[in-house]
Tab-separated table of N, CA and C in Angstrom:
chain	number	residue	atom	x	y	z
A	1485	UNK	N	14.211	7.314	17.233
A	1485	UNK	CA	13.343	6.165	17.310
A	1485	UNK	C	13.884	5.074	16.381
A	1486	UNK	N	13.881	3.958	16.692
A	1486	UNK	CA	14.467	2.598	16.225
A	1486	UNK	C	13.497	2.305	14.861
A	1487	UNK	N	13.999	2.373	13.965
A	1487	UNK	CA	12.793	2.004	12.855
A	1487	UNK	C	12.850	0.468	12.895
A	1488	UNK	N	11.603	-0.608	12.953
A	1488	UNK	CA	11.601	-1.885	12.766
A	1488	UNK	C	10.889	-2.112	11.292
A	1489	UNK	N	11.086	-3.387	11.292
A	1489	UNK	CA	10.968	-3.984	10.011
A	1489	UNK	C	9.673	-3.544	9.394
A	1490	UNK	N	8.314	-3.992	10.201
A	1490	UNK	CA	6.933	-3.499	10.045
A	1490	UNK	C	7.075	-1.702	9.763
A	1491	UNK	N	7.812	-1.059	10.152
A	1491	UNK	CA	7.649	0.155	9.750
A	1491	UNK	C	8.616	0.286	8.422
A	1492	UNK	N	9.593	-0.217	7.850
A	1492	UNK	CA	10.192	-0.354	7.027
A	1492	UNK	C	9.289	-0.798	5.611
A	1493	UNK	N	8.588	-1.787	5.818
A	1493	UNK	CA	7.875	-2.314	5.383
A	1493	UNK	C	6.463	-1.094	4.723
A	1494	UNK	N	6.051	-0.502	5.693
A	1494	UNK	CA	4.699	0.542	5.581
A	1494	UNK	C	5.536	1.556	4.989
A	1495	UNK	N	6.769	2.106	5.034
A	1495	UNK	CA	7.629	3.057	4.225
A	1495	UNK	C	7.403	2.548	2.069
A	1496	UNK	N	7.911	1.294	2.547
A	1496	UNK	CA	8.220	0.891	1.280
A	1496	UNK	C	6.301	0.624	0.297
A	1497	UNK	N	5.968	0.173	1.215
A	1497	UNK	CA	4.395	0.287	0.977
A	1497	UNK	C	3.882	1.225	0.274
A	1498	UNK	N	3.987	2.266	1.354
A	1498	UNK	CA	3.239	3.651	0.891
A	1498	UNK	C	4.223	4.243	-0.441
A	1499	UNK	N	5.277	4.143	-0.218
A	1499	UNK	CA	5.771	4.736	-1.472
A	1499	UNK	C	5.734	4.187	-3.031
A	1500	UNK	N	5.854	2.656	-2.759
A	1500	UNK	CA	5.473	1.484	-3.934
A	1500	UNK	C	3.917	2.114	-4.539
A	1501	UNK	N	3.223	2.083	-3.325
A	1501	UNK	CA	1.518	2.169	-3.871
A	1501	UNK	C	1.080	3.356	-4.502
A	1502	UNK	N	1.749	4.682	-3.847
A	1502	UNK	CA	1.828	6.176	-4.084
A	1502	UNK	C	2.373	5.894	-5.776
A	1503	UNK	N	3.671	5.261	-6.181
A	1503	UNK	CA	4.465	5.336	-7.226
A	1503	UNK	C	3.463	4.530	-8.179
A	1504	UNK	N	3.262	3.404	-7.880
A	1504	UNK	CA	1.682	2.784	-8.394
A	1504	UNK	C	0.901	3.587	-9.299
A	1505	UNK	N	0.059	4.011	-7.979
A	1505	UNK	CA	-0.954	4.582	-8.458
A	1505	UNK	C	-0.874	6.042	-9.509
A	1506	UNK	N	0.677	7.125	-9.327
A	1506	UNK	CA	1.166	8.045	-10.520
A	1506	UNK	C	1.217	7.328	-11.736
A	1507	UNK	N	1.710	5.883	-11.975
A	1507	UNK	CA	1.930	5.031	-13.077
A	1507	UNK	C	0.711	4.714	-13.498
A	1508	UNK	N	0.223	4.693	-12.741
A	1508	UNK	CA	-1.146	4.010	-13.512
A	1508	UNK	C	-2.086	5.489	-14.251
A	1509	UNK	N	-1.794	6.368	-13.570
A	1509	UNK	CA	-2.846	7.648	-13.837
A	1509	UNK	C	-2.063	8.076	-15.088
A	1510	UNK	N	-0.833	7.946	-15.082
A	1510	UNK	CA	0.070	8.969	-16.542
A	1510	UNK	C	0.234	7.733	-17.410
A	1511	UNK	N	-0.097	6.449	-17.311
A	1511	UNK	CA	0.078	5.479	-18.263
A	1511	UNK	C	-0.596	5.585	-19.588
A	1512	UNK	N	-1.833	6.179	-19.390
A	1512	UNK	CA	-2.493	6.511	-20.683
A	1512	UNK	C	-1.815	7.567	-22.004
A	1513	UNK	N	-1.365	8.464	-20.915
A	1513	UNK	CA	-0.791	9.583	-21.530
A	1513	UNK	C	0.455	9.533	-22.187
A	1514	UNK	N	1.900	8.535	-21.829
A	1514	UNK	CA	2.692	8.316	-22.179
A	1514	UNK	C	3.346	7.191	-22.853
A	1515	UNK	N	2.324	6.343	-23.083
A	1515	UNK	CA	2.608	5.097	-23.564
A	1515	UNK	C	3.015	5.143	-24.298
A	1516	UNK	N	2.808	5.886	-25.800
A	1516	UNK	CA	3.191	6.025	-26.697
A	1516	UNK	C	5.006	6.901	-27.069
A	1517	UNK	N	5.367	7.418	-25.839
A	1517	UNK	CA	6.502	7.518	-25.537
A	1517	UNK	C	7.648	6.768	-24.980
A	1518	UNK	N	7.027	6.022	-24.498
A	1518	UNK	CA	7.776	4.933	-23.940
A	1518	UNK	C	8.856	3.929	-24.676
A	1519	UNK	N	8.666	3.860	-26.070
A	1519	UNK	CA	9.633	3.189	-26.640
A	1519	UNK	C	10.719	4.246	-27.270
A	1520	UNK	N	10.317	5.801	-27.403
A	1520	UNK	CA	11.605	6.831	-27.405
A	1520	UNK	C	12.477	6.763	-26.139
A	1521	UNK	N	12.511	6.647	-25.556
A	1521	UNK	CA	13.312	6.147	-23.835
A	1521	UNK	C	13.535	4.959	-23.618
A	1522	UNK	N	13.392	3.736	-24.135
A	1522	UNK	CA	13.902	2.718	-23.915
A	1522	UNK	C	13.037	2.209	-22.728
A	1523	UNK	N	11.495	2.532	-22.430
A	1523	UNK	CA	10.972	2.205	-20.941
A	1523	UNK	C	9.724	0.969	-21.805
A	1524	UNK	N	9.581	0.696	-23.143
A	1524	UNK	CA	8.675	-0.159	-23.288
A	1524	UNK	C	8.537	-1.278	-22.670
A	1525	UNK	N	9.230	-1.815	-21.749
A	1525	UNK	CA	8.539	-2.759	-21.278
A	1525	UNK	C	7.888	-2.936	-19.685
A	1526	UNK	N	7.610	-0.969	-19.369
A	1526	UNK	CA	6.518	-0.650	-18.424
A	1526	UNK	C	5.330	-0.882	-18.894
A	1527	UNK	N	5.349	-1.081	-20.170
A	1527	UNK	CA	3.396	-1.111	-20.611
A	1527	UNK	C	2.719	-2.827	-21.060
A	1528	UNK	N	4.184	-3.506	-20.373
A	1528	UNK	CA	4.178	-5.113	-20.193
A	1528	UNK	C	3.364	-5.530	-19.203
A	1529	UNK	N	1.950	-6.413	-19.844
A	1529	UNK	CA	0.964	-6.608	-18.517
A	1529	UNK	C	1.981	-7.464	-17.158
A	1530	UNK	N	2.651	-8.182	-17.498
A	1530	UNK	CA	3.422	-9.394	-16.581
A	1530	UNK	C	4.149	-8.485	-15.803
A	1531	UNK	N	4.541	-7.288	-16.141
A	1531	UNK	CA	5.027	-5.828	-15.288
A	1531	UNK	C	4.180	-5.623	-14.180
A	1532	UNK	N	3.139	-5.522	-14.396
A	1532	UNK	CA	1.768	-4.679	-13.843
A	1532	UNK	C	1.025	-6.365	-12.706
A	1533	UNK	N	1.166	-6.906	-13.474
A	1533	UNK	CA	0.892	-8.167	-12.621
A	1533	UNK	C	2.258	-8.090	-11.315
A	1534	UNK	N	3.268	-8.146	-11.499
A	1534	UNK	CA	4.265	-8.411	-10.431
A	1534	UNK	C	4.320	-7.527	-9.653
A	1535	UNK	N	3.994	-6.169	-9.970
A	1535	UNK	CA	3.869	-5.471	-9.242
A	1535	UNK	C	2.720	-5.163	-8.289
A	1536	UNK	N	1.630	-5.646	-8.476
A	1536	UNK	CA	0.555	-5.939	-7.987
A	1536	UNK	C	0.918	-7.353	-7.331
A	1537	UNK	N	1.057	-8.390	-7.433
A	1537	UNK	CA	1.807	-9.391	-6.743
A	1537	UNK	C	2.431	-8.569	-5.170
A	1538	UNK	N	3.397	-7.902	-5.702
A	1538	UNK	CA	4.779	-7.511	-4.662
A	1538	UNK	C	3.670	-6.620	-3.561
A	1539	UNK	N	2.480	-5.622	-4.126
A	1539	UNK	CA	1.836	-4.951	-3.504
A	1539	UNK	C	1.119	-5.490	-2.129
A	1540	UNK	N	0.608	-6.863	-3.244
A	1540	UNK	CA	-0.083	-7.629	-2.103
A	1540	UNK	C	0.653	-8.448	-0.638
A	1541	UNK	N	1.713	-9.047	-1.353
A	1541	UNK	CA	2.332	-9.557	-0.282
A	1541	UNK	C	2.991	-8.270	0.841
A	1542	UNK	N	3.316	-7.252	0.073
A	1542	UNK	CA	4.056	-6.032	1.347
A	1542	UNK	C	2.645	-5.724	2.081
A	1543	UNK	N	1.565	-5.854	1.761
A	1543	UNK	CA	0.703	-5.194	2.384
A	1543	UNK	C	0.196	-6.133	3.515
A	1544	UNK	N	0.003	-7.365	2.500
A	1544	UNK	CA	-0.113	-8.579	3.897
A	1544	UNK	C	0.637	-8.521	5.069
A	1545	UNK	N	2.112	-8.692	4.841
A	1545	UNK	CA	3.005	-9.005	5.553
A	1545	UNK	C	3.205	-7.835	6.730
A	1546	UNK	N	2.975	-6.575	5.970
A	1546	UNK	CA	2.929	-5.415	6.738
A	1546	UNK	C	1.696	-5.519	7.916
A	1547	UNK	N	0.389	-5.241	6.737
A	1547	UNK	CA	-0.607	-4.605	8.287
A	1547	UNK	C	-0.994	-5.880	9.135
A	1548	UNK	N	-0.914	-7.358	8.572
A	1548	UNK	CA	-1.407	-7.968	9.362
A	1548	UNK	C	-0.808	-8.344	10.974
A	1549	UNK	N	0.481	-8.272	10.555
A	1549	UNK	CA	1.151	-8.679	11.830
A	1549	UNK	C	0.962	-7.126	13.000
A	1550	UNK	N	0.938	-5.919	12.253
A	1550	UNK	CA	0.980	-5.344	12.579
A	1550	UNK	C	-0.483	-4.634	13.837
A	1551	UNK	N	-1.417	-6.104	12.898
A	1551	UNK	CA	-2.843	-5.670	13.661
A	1551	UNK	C	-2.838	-6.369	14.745
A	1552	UNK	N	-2.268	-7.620	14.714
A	1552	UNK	CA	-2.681	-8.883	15.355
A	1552	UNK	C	-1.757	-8.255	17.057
A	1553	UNK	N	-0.291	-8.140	16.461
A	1553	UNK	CA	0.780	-7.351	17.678
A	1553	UNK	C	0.626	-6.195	18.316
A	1554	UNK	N	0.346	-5.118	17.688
A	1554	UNK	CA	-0.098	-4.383	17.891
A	1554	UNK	C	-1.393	-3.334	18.179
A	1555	UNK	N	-2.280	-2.628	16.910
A	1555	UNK	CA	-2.556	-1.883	17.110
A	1555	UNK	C	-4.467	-2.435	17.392
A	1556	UNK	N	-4.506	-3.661	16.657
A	1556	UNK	CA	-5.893	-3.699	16.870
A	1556	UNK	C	-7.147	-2.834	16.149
A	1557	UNK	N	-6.762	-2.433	14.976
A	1557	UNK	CA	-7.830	-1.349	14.354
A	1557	UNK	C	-7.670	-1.754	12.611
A	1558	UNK	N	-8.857	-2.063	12.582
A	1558	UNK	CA	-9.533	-2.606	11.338
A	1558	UNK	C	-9.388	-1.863	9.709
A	1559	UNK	N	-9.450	-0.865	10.138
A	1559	UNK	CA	-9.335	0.152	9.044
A	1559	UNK	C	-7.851	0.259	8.133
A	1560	UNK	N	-6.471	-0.270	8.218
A	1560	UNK	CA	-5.903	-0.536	7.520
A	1560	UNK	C	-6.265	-1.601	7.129
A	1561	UNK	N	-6.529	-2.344	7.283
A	1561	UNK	CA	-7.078	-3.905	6.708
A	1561	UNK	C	-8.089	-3.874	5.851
A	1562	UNK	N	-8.682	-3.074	5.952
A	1562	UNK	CA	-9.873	-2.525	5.180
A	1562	UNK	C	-9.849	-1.752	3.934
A	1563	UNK	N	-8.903	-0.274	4.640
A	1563	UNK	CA	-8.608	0.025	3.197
A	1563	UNK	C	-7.439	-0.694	1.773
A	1564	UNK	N	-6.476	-1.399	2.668
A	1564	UNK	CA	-6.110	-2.445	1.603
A	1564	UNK	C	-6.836	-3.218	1.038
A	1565	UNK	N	-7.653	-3.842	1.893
A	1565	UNK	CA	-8.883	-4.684	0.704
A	1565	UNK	C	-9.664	-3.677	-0.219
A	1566	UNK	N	-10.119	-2.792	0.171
A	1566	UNK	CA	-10.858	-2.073	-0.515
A	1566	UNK	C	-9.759	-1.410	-1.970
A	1567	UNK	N	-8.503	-0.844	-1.770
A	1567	UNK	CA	-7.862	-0.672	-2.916
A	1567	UNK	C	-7.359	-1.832	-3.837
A	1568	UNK	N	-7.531	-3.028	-3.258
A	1568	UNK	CA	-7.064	-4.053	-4.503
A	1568	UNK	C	-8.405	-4.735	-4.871
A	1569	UNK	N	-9.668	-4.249	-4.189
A	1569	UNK	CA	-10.791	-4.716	-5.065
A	1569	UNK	C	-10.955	-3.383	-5.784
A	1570	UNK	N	-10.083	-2.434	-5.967
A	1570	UNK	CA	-10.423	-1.556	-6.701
A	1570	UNK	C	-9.499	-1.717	-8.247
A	1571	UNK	N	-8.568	-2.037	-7.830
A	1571	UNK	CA	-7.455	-2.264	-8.918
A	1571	UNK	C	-8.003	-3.653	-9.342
A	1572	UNK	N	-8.198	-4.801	-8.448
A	1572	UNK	CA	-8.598	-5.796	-9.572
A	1572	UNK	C	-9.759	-5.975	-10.465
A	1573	UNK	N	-11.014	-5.302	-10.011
A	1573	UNK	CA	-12.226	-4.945	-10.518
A	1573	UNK	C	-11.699	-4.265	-11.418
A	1574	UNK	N	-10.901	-3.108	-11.726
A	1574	UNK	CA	-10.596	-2.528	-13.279
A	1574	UNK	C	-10.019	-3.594	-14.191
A	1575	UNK	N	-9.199	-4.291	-13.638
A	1575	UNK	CA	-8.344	-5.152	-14.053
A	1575	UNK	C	-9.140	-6.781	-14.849
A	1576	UNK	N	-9.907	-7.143	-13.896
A	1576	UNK	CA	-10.552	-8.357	-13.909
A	1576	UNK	C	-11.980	-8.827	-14.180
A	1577	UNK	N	-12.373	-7.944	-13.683
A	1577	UNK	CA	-14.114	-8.243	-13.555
A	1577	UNK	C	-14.602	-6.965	-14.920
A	1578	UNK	N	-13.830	-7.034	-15.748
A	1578	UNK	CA	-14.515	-5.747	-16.737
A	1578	UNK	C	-14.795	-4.577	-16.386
A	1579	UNK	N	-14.100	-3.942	-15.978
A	1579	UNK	CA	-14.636	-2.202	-15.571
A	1579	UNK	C	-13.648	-1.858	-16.473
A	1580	UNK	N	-13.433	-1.958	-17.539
A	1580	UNK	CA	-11.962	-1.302	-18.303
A	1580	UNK	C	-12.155	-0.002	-18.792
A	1581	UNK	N	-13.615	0.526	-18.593
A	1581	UNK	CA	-13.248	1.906	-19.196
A	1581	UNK	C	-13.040	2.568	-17.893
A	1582	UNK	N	-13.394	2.391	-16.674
A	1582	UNK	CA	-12.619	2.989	-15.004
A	1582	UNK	C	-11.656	2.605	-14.925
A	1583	UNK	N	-10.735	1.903	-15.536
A	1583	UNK	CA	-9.220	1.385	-15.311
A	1583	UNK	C	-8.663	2.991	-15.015
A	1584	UNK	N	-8.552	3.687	-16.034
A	1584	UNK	CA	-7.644	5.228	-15.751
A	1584	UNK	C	-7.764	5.783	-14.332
A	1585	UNK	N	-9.632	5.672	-13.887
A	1585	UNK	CA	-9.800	6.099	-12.504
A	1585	UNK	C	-9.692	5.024	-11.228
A	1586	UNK	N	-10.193	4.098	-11.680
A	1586	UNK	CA	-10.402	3.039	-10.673
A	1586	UNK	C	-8.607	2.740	-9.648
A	1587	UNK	N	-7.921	2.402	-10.820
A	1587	UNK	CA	-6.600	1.912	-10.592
A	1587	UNK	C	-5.610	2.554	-9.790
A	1588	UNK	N	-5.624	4.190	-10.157
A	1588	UNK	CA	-4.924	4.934	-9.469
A	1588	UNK	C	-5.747	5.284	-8.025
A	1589	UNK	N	-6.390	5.199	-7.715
A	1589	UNK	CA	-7.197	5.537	-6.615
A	1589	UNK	C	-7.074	4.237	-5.617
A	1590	UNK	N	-7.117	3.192	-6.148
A	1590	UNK	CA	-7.373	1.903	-5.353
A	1590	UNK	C	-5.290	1.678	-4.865
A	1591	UNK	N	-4.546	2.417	-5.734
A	1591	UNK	CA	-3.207	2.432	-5.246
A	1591	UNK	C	-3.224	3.438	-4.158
A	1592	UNK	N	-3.483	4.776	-4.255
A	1592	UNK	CA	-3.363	5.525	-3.536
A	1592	UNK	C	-4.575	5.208	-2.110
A	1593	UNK	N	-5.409	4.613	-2.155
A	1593	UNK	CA	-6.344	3.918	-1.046
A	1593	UNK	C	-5.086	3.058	-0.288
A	1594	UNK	N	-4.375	2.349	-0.897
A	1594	UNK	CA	-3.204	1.013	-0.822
A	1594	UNK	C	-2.407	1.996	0.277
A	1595	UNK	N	-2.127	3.174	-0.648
A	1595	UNK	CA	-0.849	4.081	0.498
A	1595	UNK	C	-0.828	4.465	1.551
A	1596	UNK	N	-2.233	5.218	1.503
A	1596	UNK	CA	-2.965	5.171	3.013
A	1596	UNK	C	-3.270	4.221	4.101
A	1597	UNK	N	-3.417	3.160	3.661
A	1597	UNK	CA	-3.837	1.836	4.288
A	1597	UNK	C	-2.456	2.076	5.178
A	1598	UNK	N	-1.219	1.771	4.518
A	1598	UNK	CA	0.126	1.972	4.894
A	1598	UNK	C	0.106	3.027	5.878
A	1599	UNK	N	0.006	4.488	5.363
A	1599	UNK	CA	0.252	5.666	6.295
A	1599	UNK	C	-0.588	5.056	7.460
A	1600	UNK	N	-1.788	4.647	7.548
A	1600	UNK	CA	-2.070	4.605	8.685
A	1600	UNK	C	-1.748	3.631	9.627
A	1601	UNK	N	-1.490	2.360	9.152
A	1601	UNK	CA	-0.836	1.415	9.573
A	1601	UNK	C	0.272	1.747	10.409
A	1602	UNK	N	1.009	2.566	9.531
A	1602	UNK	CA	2.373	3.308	10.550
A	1602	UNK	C	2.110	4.161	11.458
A	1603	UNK	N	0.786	5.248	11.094
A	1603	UNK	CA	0.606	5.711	11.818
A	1603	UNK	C	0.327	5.474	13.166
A	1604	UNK	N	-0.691	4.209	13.564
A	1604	UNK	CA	-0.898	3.310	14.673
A	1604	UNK	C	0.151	2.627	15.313
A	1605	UNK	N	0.796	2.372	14.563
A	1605	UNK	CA	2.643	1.695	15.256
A	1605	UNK	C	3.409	2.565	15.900
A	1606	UNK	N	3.370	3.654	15.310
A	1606	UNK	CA	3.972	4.111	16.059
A	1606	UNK	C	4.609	4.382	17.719
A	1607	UNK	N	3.123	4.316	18.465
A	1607	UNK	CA	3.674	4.619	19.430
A	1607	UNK	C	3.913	3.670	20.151
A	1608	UNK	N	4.109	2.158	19.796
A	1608	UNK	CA	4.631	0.808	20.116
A	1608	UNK	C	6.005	0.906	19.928
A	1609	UNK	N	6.778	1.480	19.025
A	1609	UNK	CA	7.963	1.206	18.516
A	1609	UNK	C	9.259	2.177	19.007
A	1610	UNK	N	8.213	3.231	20.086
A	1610	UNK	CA	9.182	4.380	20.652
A	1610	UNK	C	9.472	4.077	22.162
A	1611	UNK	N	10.996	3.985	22.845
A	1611	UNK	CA	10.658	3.491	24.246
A	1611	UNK	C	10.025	4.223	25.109
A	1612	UNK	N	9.832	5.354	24.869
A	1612	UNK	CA	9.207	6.587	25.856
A	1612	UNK	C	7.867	6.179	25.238
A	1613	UNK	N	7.209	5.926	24.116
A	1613	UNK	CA	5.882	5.658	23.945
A	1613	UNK	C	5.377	4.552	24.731
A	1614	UNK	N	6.305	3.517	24.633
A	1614	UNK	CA	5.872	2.413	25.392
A	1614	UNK	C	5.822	2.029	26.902
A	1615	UNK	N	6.648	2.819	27.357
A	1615	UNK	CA	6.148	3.248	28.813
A	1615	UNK	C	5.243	4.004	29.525
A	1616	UNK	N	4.997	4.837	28.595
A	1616	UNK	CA	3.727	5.471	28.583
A	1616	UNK	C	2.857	5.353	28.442
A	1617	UNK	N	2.286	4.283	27.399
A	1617	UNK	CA	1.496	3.330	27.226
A	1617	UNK	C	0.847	2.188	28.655
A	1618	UNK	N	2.001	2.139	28.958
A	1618	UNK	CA	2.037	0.784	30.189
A	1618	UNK	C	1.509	1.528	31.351
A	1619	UNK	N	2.456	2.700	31.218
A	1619	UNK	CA	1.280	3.543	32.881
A	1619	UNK	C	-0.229	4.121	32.525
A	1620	UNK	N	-0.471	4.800	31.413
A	1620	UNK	CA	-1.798	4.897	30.992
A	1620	UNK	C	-2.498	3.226	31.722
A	1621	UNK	N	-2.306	1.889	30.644
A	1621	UNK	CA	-2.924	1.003	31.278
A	1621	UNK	C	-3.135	0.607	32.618
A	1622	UNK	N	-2.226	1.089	33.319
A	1622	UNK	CA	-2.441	0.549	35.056
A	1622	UNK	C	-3.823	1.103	36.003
C-alpha cells in the first residue's frame, strides 16, 4: 500500500504525541537528572511550548484535510480538541497540580485522535480498497 502524506503525517502524530505524553508523565521524576546528561534544556518551558506548537499544527494539517477528503467522522477532531484542552487547561487556566495527570493523558488522547484518523484512511489510500468502496456505493 502507497503510504501518502496524510498518513505520514498521523505516523508522525501518533508517535510525537505518544513520545509527548511519556515526557510529560516521567518529567517530574527526572528533572533533577537532567543536567547529569547534558538534557537540561528539556525542562525549558519554550521546549514544551514548540512542541505543543508542532503538535497542533501536525494535528490540524493531518485530521482536517483528512475529514473534509475523506472519511467524514467527527471523532478524530474531537479527540484532538479534547487532548489540547487537556494539556492547555494544565498548562494555562491553573490546574497545575493535574499537570502530572492532565498532560500526559491529553497527549496520549492526541495519539489516538491520530490512530484513528489513520485508521479511517485507510481504506481510501489502498487501490483494492478503493474499488471496493466504489462497487459497495453503486
Amino acid at each position: 500500500m502507497k503510504v501518502t502524506l496524510l498518513g505520514k503525517m498521523d505516523r508522525v502524530g501518533m508517535t510525537a504525541s505518544a513520545l509527548c505524553a511519556i515526557h510529560c508523565a516521567l518529567m517530574p521524576f527526572v528533572i533533577t537528572l537532567l543536567p547529569l546528561v547534558g538534557l537540561e534544556f528539556l525542562s525549558n518551558p519554550w521546549v514544551e511550548v514548540a512542541v505543543i506548537a508542532l503538535s497542533v499544527l501536525v494535528g490540524m494539517a493531518s485530521l482536517i484535510p483528512s475529514y473534509l477528503k475523506y472519511h467524514r467522522k467527527m471523532l478524530p477532531l474531537l479527540m484532538l480538541t479534547i487532548g489540547f484542552i487537556l494539556i492547555f487547561g494544565a498548562h494555562l487556566l491553573g490546574f497545575h497540580e493535574m499537570e502530572p495527570v492532565l498532560v500526559p493523558l491529553g497527549g496520549f488522547t492526541i495519539a489516538g485522535a491520530h490512530f484513528l484518523n489513520w485508521k479511517f484512511n485507510k481504506p481510501y489510500h489502498c487501490a483494492a480498497c478503493i474499488a471496493e468502496n466504489k462497487n459497495e456505493s453503486r
